[in-house]
Short mmCIF file of C-alpha atoms and ligand atoms in Angstrom, two decimals:
data_model
loop_
_atom_site.label_atom_id
_atom_site.label_comp_id
_atom_site.label_asym_id
_atom_site.label_seq_id
_atom_site.Cartn_x
_atom_site.Cartn_y
_atom_site.Cartn_z
CA MET H 124 -54.44 -123.25 -40.64
CA ARG H 125 -54.50 -122.30 -44.31
CA ARG H 126 -56.81 -124.53 -46.34
CA THR H 127 -57.84 -124.87 -49.99
CA ARG H 128 -61.23 -123.94 -51.33
CA ILE H 129 -63.10 -124.78 -54.50
CA LEU H 130 -63.78 -121.49 -56.29
CA GLY H 131 -65.58 -122.87 -59.33
CA THR H 132 -66.18 -126.00 -61.38
CA GLY H 133 -67.06 -126.84 -64.96
CA SER H 134 -67.52 -129.90 -67.12
CA TYR H 135 -67.82 -131.03 -70.70
CA LEU H 136 -69.43 -134.00 -72.42
CA PRO H 137 -68.99 -134.48 -76.18
CA LYS H 138 -72.19 -134.10 -78.22
CA LYS H 139 -72.31 -137.64 -79.60
CA SER H 140 -73.68 -140.24 -77.21
CA LEU H 141 -74.25 -143.95 -77.67
CA THR H 142 -76.63 -146.25 -75.82
CA ASN H 143 -75.52 -149.82 -75.14
CA ASP H 144 -77.54 -151.11 -78.09
CA GLU H 145 -76.12 -148.44 -80.43
CA LEU H 146 -72.61 -149.26 -79.22
CA ALA H 147 -73.06 -152.98 -79.86
CA LYS H 148 -74.30 -152.24 -83.37
CA GLU H 149 -71.69 -149.62 -84.27
CA TYR H 150 -68.72 -151.70 -83.06
CA LYS H 151 -70.19 -155.12 -83.98
CA LEU H 152 -69.90 -156.40 -80.39
CA GLU H 153 -71.48 -159.55 -79.04
CA THR H 154 -73.02 -157.95 -75.98
CA SER H 155 -76.38 -156.70 -74.76
CA ASP H 156 -77.91 -153.77 -72.95
CA ALA H 157 -79.02 -156.18 -70.20
CA TRP H 158 -75.47 -157.56 -69.64
CA ILE H 159 -73.83 -154.14 -69.53
CA ARG H 160 -76.48 -152.64 -67.24
CA GLU H 161 -76.49 -155.58 -64.85
CA ARG H 162 -72.70 -155.85 -64.52
CA THR H 163 -71.80 -152.14 -64.60
CA GLY H 164 -74.86 -149.88 -64.28
CA ILE H 165 -73.90 -148.21 -67.57
CA GLY H 166 -76.60 -147.35 -70.12
CA ASN H 167 -74.97 -144.68 -72.24
CA ARG H 168 -71.65 -142.91 -72.88
CA HIS H 169 -70.39 -139.88 -74.81
CA ILE H 170 -67.85 -140.16 -77.64
CA ALA H 171 -65.57 -137.32 -78.72
CA ALA H 172 -65.80 -136.06 -82.31
CA PRO H 173 -62.94 -137.10 -84.65
CA ASP H 174 -61.52 -133.56 -84.62
CA GLU H 175 -61.67 -133.24 -80.80
CA ALA H 176 -58.53 -133.85 -78.72
CA THR H 177 -58.25 -134.14 -74.95
CA SER H 178 -57.10 -130.52 -74.56
CA ASP H 179 -60.22 -129.35 -76.46
CA MET H 180 -62.44 -131.07 -73.90
CA CYS H 181 -60.27 -129.59 -71.13
CA LEU H 182 -60.76 -126.15 -72.63
CA HIS H 183 -64.58 -126.28 -72.52
CA ALA H 184 -64.62 -127.48 -68.90
CA SER H 185 -61.90 -125.03 -67.81
CA ARG H 186 -63.55 -121.97 -69.35
CA GLU H 187 -66.75 -122.80 -67.46
CA ALA H 188 -64.88 -123.35 -64.18
CA LEU H 189 -62.83 -120.15 -64.53
CA ALA H 190 -65.93 -118.07 -65.34
CA ARG H 191 -67.76 -119.44 -62.31
CA ALA H 192 -64.70 -118.82 -60.12
CA GLY H 193 -64.27 -115.29 -61.46
CA VAL H 194 -60.61 -116.08 -62.23
CA LYS H 195 -58.84 -115.04 -65.45
CA PRO H 196 -56.59 -117.61 -67.19
CA GLU H 197 -53.58 -115.31 -66.78
CA GLU H 198 -54.10 -115.27 -62.99
CA LEU H 199 -53.39 -119.01 -62.74
CA ASP H 200 -50.21 -120.19 -61.02
CA LEU H 201 -50.59 -123.85 -61.96
CA ILE H 202 -52.53 -125.88 -64.52
CA ILE H 203 -52.59 -129.60 -63.70
CA VAL H 204 -54.35 -132.11 -65.94
CA GLY H 205 -54.98 -135.66 -64.75
CA THR H 206 -55.03 -137.78 -67.90
CA ILE H 207 -53.63 -140.91 -69.52
CA SER H 208 -54.98 -139.97 -72.95
CA PRO H 209 -53.16 -136.70 -73.68
CA ASP H 210 -53.15 -135.08 -77.14
CA MET H 211 -49.75 -136.72 -77.84
CA PRO H 212 -47.15 -138.62 -75.73
CA PHE H 213 -45.53 -135.26 -75.02
CA PRO H 214 -45.80 -132.34 -74.42
CA ALA H 215 -48.43 -132.68 -71.71
CA ALA H 216 -52.11 -132.01 -72.46
CA ALA H 217 -51.81 -129.23 -69.86
CA CYS H 218 -49.38 -127.36 -72.18
CA PHE H 219 -51.92 -127.39 -75.02
CA LEU H 220 -54.63 -126.32 -72.58
CA GLN H 221 -52.51 -123.42 -71.30
CA ALA H 222 -52.04 -122.15 -74.86
CA LYS H 223 -55.73 -122.57 -75.76
CA LEU H 224 -56.76 -120.70 -72.61
CA GLY H 225 -54.22 -117.96 -73.34
CA ALA H 226 -52.99 -118.31 -69.76
CA GLY H 227 -49.43 -117.30 -70.61
CA PRO H 228 -46.10 -118.44 -69.16
CA ARG H 229 -46.76 -117.13 -65.63
CA SER H 230 -48.29 -120.53 -64.92
CA ALA H 231 -46.57 -123.93 -64.94
CA ALA H 232 -48.57 -126.63 -66.71
CA PHE H 233 -48.15 -130.39 -66.41
CA ASP H 234 -50.05 -133.67 -66.52
CA VAL H 235 -50.43 -136.23 -63.76
CA SER H 236 -50.54 -139.89 -64.78
CA ALA H 237 -52.57 -141.87 -62.27
CA ALA H 238 -55.20 -143.23 -64.66
CA CYS H 239 -58.74 -142.92 -63.24
CA ALA H 240 -57.30 -141.45 -60.02
CA GLY H 241 -55.50 -138.71 -62.00
CA SER H 242 -57.77 -135.80 -61.08
CA LEU H 243 -57.69 -136.73 -57.40
CA PHE H 244 -53.88 -136.90 -57.50
CA ALA H 245 -53.91 -133.49 -59.23
CA LEU H 246 -56.29 -132.12 -56.59
CA SER H 247 -53.95 -133.30 -53.84
CA ILE H 248 -50.94 -131.62 -55.49
CA ALA H 249 -52.93 -128.38 -55.89
CA ASP H 250 -53.95 -128.57 -52.23
CA GLN H 251 -50.31 -128.87 -51.08
CA TYR H 252 -49.29 -125.86 -53.21
CA ILE H 253 -52.11 -123.70 -51.91
CA LYS H 254 -51.75 -124.75 -48.25
CA SER H 255 -48.03 -123.99 -48.34
CA GLY H 256 -48.65 -120.58 -49.92
CA ALA H 257 -46.63 -121.50 -53.03
CA ALA H 258 -49.66 -120.99 -55.30
CA LYS H 259 -52.85 -118.93 -55.07
CA ARG H 260 -54.90 -119.95 -58.09
CA VAL H 261 -54.73 -123.48 -59.46
CA LEU H 262 -56.71 -125.11 -62.26
CA VAL H 263 -57.17 -128.87 -61.88
CA VAL H 264 -58.65 -130.79 -64.79
CA GLY H 265 -59.56 -134.44 -65.21
CA ALA H 266 -59.99 -135.29 -68.87
CA GLU H 267 -60.04 -138.56 -70.72
CA LEU H 268 -60.57 -139.59 -74.30
CA LEU H 269 -60.32 -143.30 -73.64
CA THR H 270 -62.63 -144.29 -76.49
CA ARG H 271 -59.63 -143.65 -78.75
CA ILE H 272 -57.30 -146.03 -76.90
CA VAL H 273 -59.60 -148.87 -75.83
CA ASP H 274 -59.69 -152.11 -77.80
CA TRP H 275 -63.03 -152.12 -79.59
CA THR H 276 -62.69 -155.88 -80.15
CA ASP H 277 -62.51 -156.55 -76.38
CA ARG H 278 -66.09 -156.48 -75.10
CA GLY H 279 -64.87 -157.00 -71.51
CA SER H 280 -63.37 -153.51 -71.36
CA CYS H 281 -64.53 -151.30 -74.26
CA VAL H 282 -68.17 -151.15 -73.12
CA LEU H 283 -67.16 -149.38 -69.90
CA PHE H 284 -65.62 -146.11 -71.03
CA GLY H 285 -66.88 -142.71 -72.10
CA ASP H 286 -65.19 -139.39 -72.94
CA ALA H 287 -65.48 -136.28 -70.74
CA ALA H 288 -63.66 -133.49 -68.94
CA GLY H 289 -64.20 -131.85 -65.56
CA ALA H 290 -62.40 -128.80 -64.16
CA ILE H 291 -61.94 -127.29 -60.71
CA VAL H 292 -60.45 -123.87 -59.88
CA LEU H 293 -58.90 -123.76 -56.43
CA GLY H 294 -57.70 -120.98 -54.16
CA PRO H 295 -57.11 -120.23 -50.46
CA GLU H 296 -60.08 -120.74 -48.10
CA GLU H 297 -60.82 -117.71 -45.94
CA ARG H 298 -63.34 -119.31 -43.60
CA GLU H 299 -62.41 -121.35 -40.52
CA GLY H 300 -63.40 -125.03 -40.65
CA ARG H 301 -64.14 -124.98 -44.39
CA GLY H 302 -62.25 -126.27 -47.43
CA ILE H 303 -60.19 -129.40 -48.13
CA LEU H 304 -59.58 -131.11 -44.77
CA SER H 305 -57.15 -133.70 -46.11
CA THR H 306 -56.13 -135.80 -49.09
CA HIS H 307 -54.65 -139.30 -49.01
CA LEU H 308 -52.95 -141.02 -51.95
CA HIS H 309 -51.62 -144.57 -52.36
CA THR H 310 -50.10 -146.73 -55.09
CA ASP H 311 -49.40 -150.46 -55.31
CA GLY H 312 -46.89 -150.74 -58.14
CA THR H 313 -46.93 -154.54 -57.97
CA GLN H 314 -50.36 -154.36 -59.66
CA THR H 315 -49.32 -152.60 -62.88
CA GLY H 316 -50.33 -155.59 -65.02
CA ILE H 317 -54.05 -155.69 -64.24
CA LEU H 318 -54.90 -152.41 -65.98
CA CYS H 319 -52.44 -150.98 -68.49
CA ILE H 320 -51.40 -150.29 -72.07
CA PRO H 321 -48.48 -152.74 -72.32
CA GLY H 322 -47.04 -151.66 -75.69
CA GLY H 323 -45.85 -148.47 -77.33
CA GLY H 324 -43.67 -147.22 -74.46
CA SER H 325 -39.94 -147.60 -73.80
CA ALA H 326 -40.29 -151.17 -72.46
CA ARG H 327 -41.96 -152.41 -75.63
CA PRO H 328 -41.72 -149.83 -78.40
CA PHE H 329 -44.08 -150.02 -81.35
CA ASP H 330 -43.34 -152.94 -83.64
CA GLN H 331 -45.37 -155.46 -85.58
CA LYS H 332 -45.73 -157.75 -82.53
CA VAL H 333 -47.20 -154.93 -80.46
CA LEU H 334 -49.61 -154.04 -83.26
CA ASP H 335 -50.63 -157.67 -83.92
CA ALA H 336 -51.37 -158.25 -80.21
CA ARG H 337 -53.21 -154.89 -80.04
CA ASP H 338 -50.93 -154.10 -77.08
CA MET H 339 -51.01 -150.36 -77.82
CA LEU H 340 -54.58 -150.43 -76.43
CA VAL H 341 -56.03 -150.74 -72.90
CA LYS H 342 -55.79 -154.22 -71.34
CA MET H 343 -57.74 -154.98 -68.21
CA ASN H 344 -58.27 -157.90 -65.85
CA GLY H 345 -61.72 -156.78 -64.74
CA ARG H 346 -62.12 -159.24 -61.89
CA GLU H 347 -58.80 -158.27 -60.27
CA VAL H 348 -59.46 -154.55 -60.73
CA TYR H 349 -62.86 -154.99 -59.11
CA LYS H 350 -61.37 -156.68 -56.01
CA VAL H 351 -58.57 -154.14 -55.53
CA ALA H 352 -61.02 -151.26 -56.10
CA VAL H 353 -63.54 -152.28 -53.43
CA ARG H 354 -60.82 -152.99 -50.85
CA SER H 355 -58.76 -149.86 -51.52
CA LEU H 356 -61.61 -147.35 -51.81
CA GLU H 357 -63.00 -148.46 -48.47
CA ALA H 358 -59.57 -148.32 -46.79
CA VAL H 359 -58.62 -144.88 -48.11
CA SER H 360 -62.04 -143.44 -47.24
CA ARG H 361 -61.80 -144.74 -43.68
CA GLU H 362 -58.26 -143.35 -43.46
CA ALA H 363 -59.53 -139.88 -44.43
CA LEU H 364 -62.34 -139.96 -41.86
CA GLU H 365 -60.15 -141.30 -39.03
CA VAL H 366 -57.41 -138.69 -39.55
CA ASN H 367 -60.06 -135.96 -39.21
CA GLY H 368 -61.80 -137.53 -36.19
CA LEU H 369 -64.96 -138.17 -38.24
CA THR H 370 -67.08 -141.25 -38.95
CA THR H 371 -69.01 -142.53 -41.94
CA ALA H 372 -72.19 -141.14 -40.33
CA ASP H 373 -70.76 -137.61 -40.74
CA VAL H 374 -70.55 -137.93 -44.54
CA ASP H 375 -73.22 -135.89 -46.37
CA HIS H 376 -72.12 -136.55 -49.96
CA VAL H 377 -69.90 -139.02 -51.76
CA VAL H 378 -68.29 -137.87 -55.01
CA ALA H 379 -66.55 -140.96 -56.36
CA HIS H 380 -64.88 -142.14 -59.52
CA GLN H 381 -67.65 -144.09 -61.23
CA ALA H 382 -65.87 -147.15 -62.55
CA ASN H 383 -68.76 -149.50 -62.06
CA LEU H 384 -72.00 -149.15 -60.10
CA ARG H 385 -71.40 -152.50 -58.39
CA ILE H 386 -68.04 -151.29 -57.03
CA LEU H 387 -69.70 -148.20 -55.53
CA GLU H 388 -72.61 -150.22 -54.12
CA ALA H 389 -70.13 -152.59 -52.45
CA VAL H 390 -68.02 -149.75 -50.98
CA MET H 391 -71.09 -147.86 -49.68
CA LYS H 392 -72.45 -151.07 -48.12
CA ARG H 393 -69.16 -151.89 -46.38
CA MET H 394 -68.99 -148.33 -45.04
CA GLU H 395 -72.69 -148.25 -44.15
CA ILE H 396 -73.21 -145.05 -46.12
CA PRO H 397 -76.63 -144.96 -47.84
CA LEU H 398 -76.23 -145.19 -51.62
CA GLU H 399 -78.46 -142.09 -51.95
CA LYS H 400 -75.55 -140.01 -50.61
CA CYS H 401 -73.39 -141.10 -53.53
CA HIS H 402 -73.84 -138.83 -56.56
CA LEU H 403 -74.29 -141.11 -59.55
CA ASN H 404 -74.00 -140.41 -63.27
CA ILE H 405 -72.54 -143.70 -64.54
CA GLU H 406 -75.83 -144.69 -66.19
CA LYS H 407 -75.61 -141.67 -68.51
CA VAL H 408 -71.85 -141.19 -69.01
CA GLY H 409 -70.15 -144.54 -68.26
CA ASN H 410 -66.68 -144.72 -66.75
CA THR H 411 -65.08 -141.37 -67.63
CA SER H 412 -61.83 -142.21 -65.83
CA SER H 413 -59.98 -139.14 -64.56
CA ALA H 414 -62.89 -136.86 -65.57
CA SER H 415 -65.29 -138.72 -63.32
CA VAL H 416 -64.66 -136.96 -59.97
CA PRO H 417 -64.66 -133.33 -61.24
CA LEU H 418 -67.59 -134.06 -63.59
CA THR H 419 -69.63 -135.59 -60.77
CA LEU H 420 -68.74 -132.72 -58.43
CA ASP H 421 -69.77 -130.16 -61.04
CA GLN H 422 -73.09 -131.93 -61.61
CA ALA H 423 -73.70 -132.14 -57.84
CA ILE H 424 -73.08 -128.39 -57.51
CA ARG H 425 -75.33 -127.60 -60.51
CA GLY H 426 -78.00 -129.84 -59.00
CA GLY H 427 -78.06 -127.53 -55.96
CA THR H 428 -77.70 -130.37 -53.48
CA LEU H 429 -74.58 -129.15 -51.62
CA LYS H 430 -75.22 -126.97 -48.57
CA ASP H 431 -72.74 -124.79 -46.71
CA GLY H 432 -70.88 -126.95 -44.16
CA ASP H 433 -71.71 -130.29 -45.83
CA LEU H 434 -69.00 -132.94 -45.62
CA ILE H 435 -68.00 -134.35 -49.02
CA LEU H 436 -66.00 -137.56 -49.32
CA MET H 437 -64.19 -137.95 -52.63
CA MET H 438 -62.55 -141.17 -53.78
CA ALA H 439 -60.98 -142.62 -56.91
CA ILE H 440 -58.93 -145.57 -58.11
CA GLY H 441 -57.20 -146.37 -61.37
CA GLY H 442 -54.40 -148.25 -63.10
CA GLY H 443 -51.15 -148.36 -61.21
CA MET H 444 -52.95 -149.37 -59.15
CA SER H 445 -53.31 -145.88 -57.66
CA TRP H 446 -56.06 -144.64 -55.41
CA GLY H 447 -56.92 -141.76 -53.14
CA SER H 448 -59.48 -139.84 -51.13
CA ALA H 449 -60.21 -136.22 -50.25
CA LEU H 450 -62.43 -134.81 -47.52
CA LEU H 451 -63.97 -131.43 -48.11
CA ARG H 452 -66.11 -129.17 -45.92
CA TRP H 453 -68.27 -127.32 -48.47
CA SER H 454 -68.06 -123.55 -48.45
CA GLU H 455 -70.89 -121.72 -50.16
CA GLY H 456 -70.81 -118.27 -51.67
O1 UT7 I 214 -61.64 -147.35 -63.66
C1 UT7 I 214 -61.29 -148.68 -63.46
C2 UT7 I 214 -61.74 -149.44 -64.67
N1 UT7 I 214 -62.08 -150.81 -64.53
C3 UT7 I 214 -63.08 -151.30 -63.78
O2 UT7 I 214 -63.76 -150.66 -63.03
C4 UT7 I 214 -63.37 -152.76 -63.99
C5 UT7 I 214 -63.87 -153.46 -62.78
N2 UT7 I 214 -64.41 -154.73 -63.18
C6 UT7 I 214 -65.64 -154.84 -63.69
O3 UT7 I 214 -66.36 -153.88 -63.77
C7 UT7 I 214 -66.09 -156.21 -64.13
O4 UT7 I 214 -65.07 -157.16 -63.89
C8 UT7 I 214 -66.51 -156.23 -65.61
C9 UT7 I 214 -67.81 -155.48 -65.79
C10 UT7 I 214 -65.43 -155.64 -66.50
C11 UT7 I 214 -66.76 -157.68 -66.07
O5 UT7 I 214 -67.73 -158.29 -65.23
P1 UT7 I 214 -67.44 -159.72 -64.59
O6 UT7 I 214 -68.64 -160.08 -63.83
O7 UT7 I 214 -66.15 -159.66 -63.85
O8 UT7 I 214 -67.33 -160.62 -65.88
P2 UT7 I 214 -66.14 -161.55 -66.38
O9 UT7 I 214 -65.01 -160.74 -66.94
O10 UT7 I 214 -65.80 -162.58 -65.34
O11 UT7 I 214 -66.85 -162.31 -67.58
C12 UT7 I 214 -68.01 -163.14 -67.37
C13 UT7 I 214 -68.54 -163.54 -68.71
C14 UT7 I 214 -67.47 -164.09 -69.66
O12 UT7 I 214 -68.06 -165.13 -70.42
P3 UT7 I 214 -67.83 -166.68 -70.04
O13 UT7 I 214 -66.34 -166.87 -70.10
O14 UT7 I 214 -68.40 -166.83 -68.67
O15 UT7 I 214 -68.59 -167.39 -71.11
C15 UT7 I 214 -67.16 -162.94 -70.55
O16 UT7 I 214 -66.67 -163.34 -71.82
O17 UT7 I 214 -69.08 -162.40 -69.39
C16 UT7 I 214 -68.52 -162.30 -70.70
N3 UT7 I 214 -68.46 -160.87 -71.06
C17 UT7 I 214 -69.47 -160.26 -71.69
N4 UT7 I 214 -70.65 -160.69 -72.14
C18 UT7 I 214 -71.46 -159.79 -72.75
C19 UT7 I 214 -67.47 -159.99 -70.80
N5 UT7 I 214 -67.82 -158.79 -71.29
C20 UT7 I 214 -69.05 -158.92 -71.85
C21 UT7 I 214 -69.93 -158.03 -72.48
N6 UT7 I 214 -71.12 -158.52 -72.91
N7 UT7 I 214 -69.63 -156.73 -72.69
#
């Protein structure tokens, strides 16, 4: 059976970073390092420069991933960016990225909107294209510049997010038993209200009411998101393992969207997977939304911890609510 393989990864973090204390001071927030750390595990986050757009962050991560994969931009069949903070409402951030890479019109380029699960949704689409033989070289990017669309007067949400991009180049796997074993995606569209930007779209176009209510910015019911996240991430991870005849004891590494350390601790505990198997960077980068999974994967690879044949469980959840998992048998060299 034809499978998909990761050929190379890359990531990008903007230069400017802010500790919790610096954040509180800069944005005049009534919060504390102790509160943020205790409730989320976050100690620091990166903030894009004023002249940086999402496609610029994508470009840095993509160039790194393509170089490591030994793939030229013009060899790409597809460029898929998971983001909800594109350069502009349209065209897609992927179109700007294609131009900046000089990939040329051989490739199709589009964005996937699944909030923090965006890069996992993009990975799943890439996997279907490669497995079916419809594409040979696909660039998947998760990139988010949420610090520009969060409400800096809402301490319950703005302290969580950081800017970043992560990129993965994918191609056909030649080796038996290696590569992406499966992906599983789900959405519960009855939960759109708990994490969204309610204004500025076709339902409620920009007007004074939208601006006064700050409804063009991210709104979140943290408690509800937390509950759905723990339940759904466990379920979709178990689904992935069961379909492949594997158990939680077979998992060597977890590469998860880092929304909140407490969410990951709860999911690992329920699944009886030691937390040490979960690659963590939330303390240093915060919740980087769609960038989180490819960024964490890239850091895990750079850290030299993945061995040939290791089983990697990936999971993510975001506004929609949308969530998913991917199981990957690591192929080295
Ligand atoms: O990628 C998905 C993105 N979203 C998430 O992952 C969010 C998941 N949810 C969470 O992580 C948590 O719900 C939060 C960290 C957002 C909030 O933690 P919580 O334990 O659910 O707190 P809460 O919203 O129930 O608020 C408890 C108290 C409130 O004060 P009162 O009403 O008890 O006096 C809040 O006003 O904490 C207050 N509070 C803060 N205090 C200091 C909320 N945010 C802050 C803050 N600093 N930054």
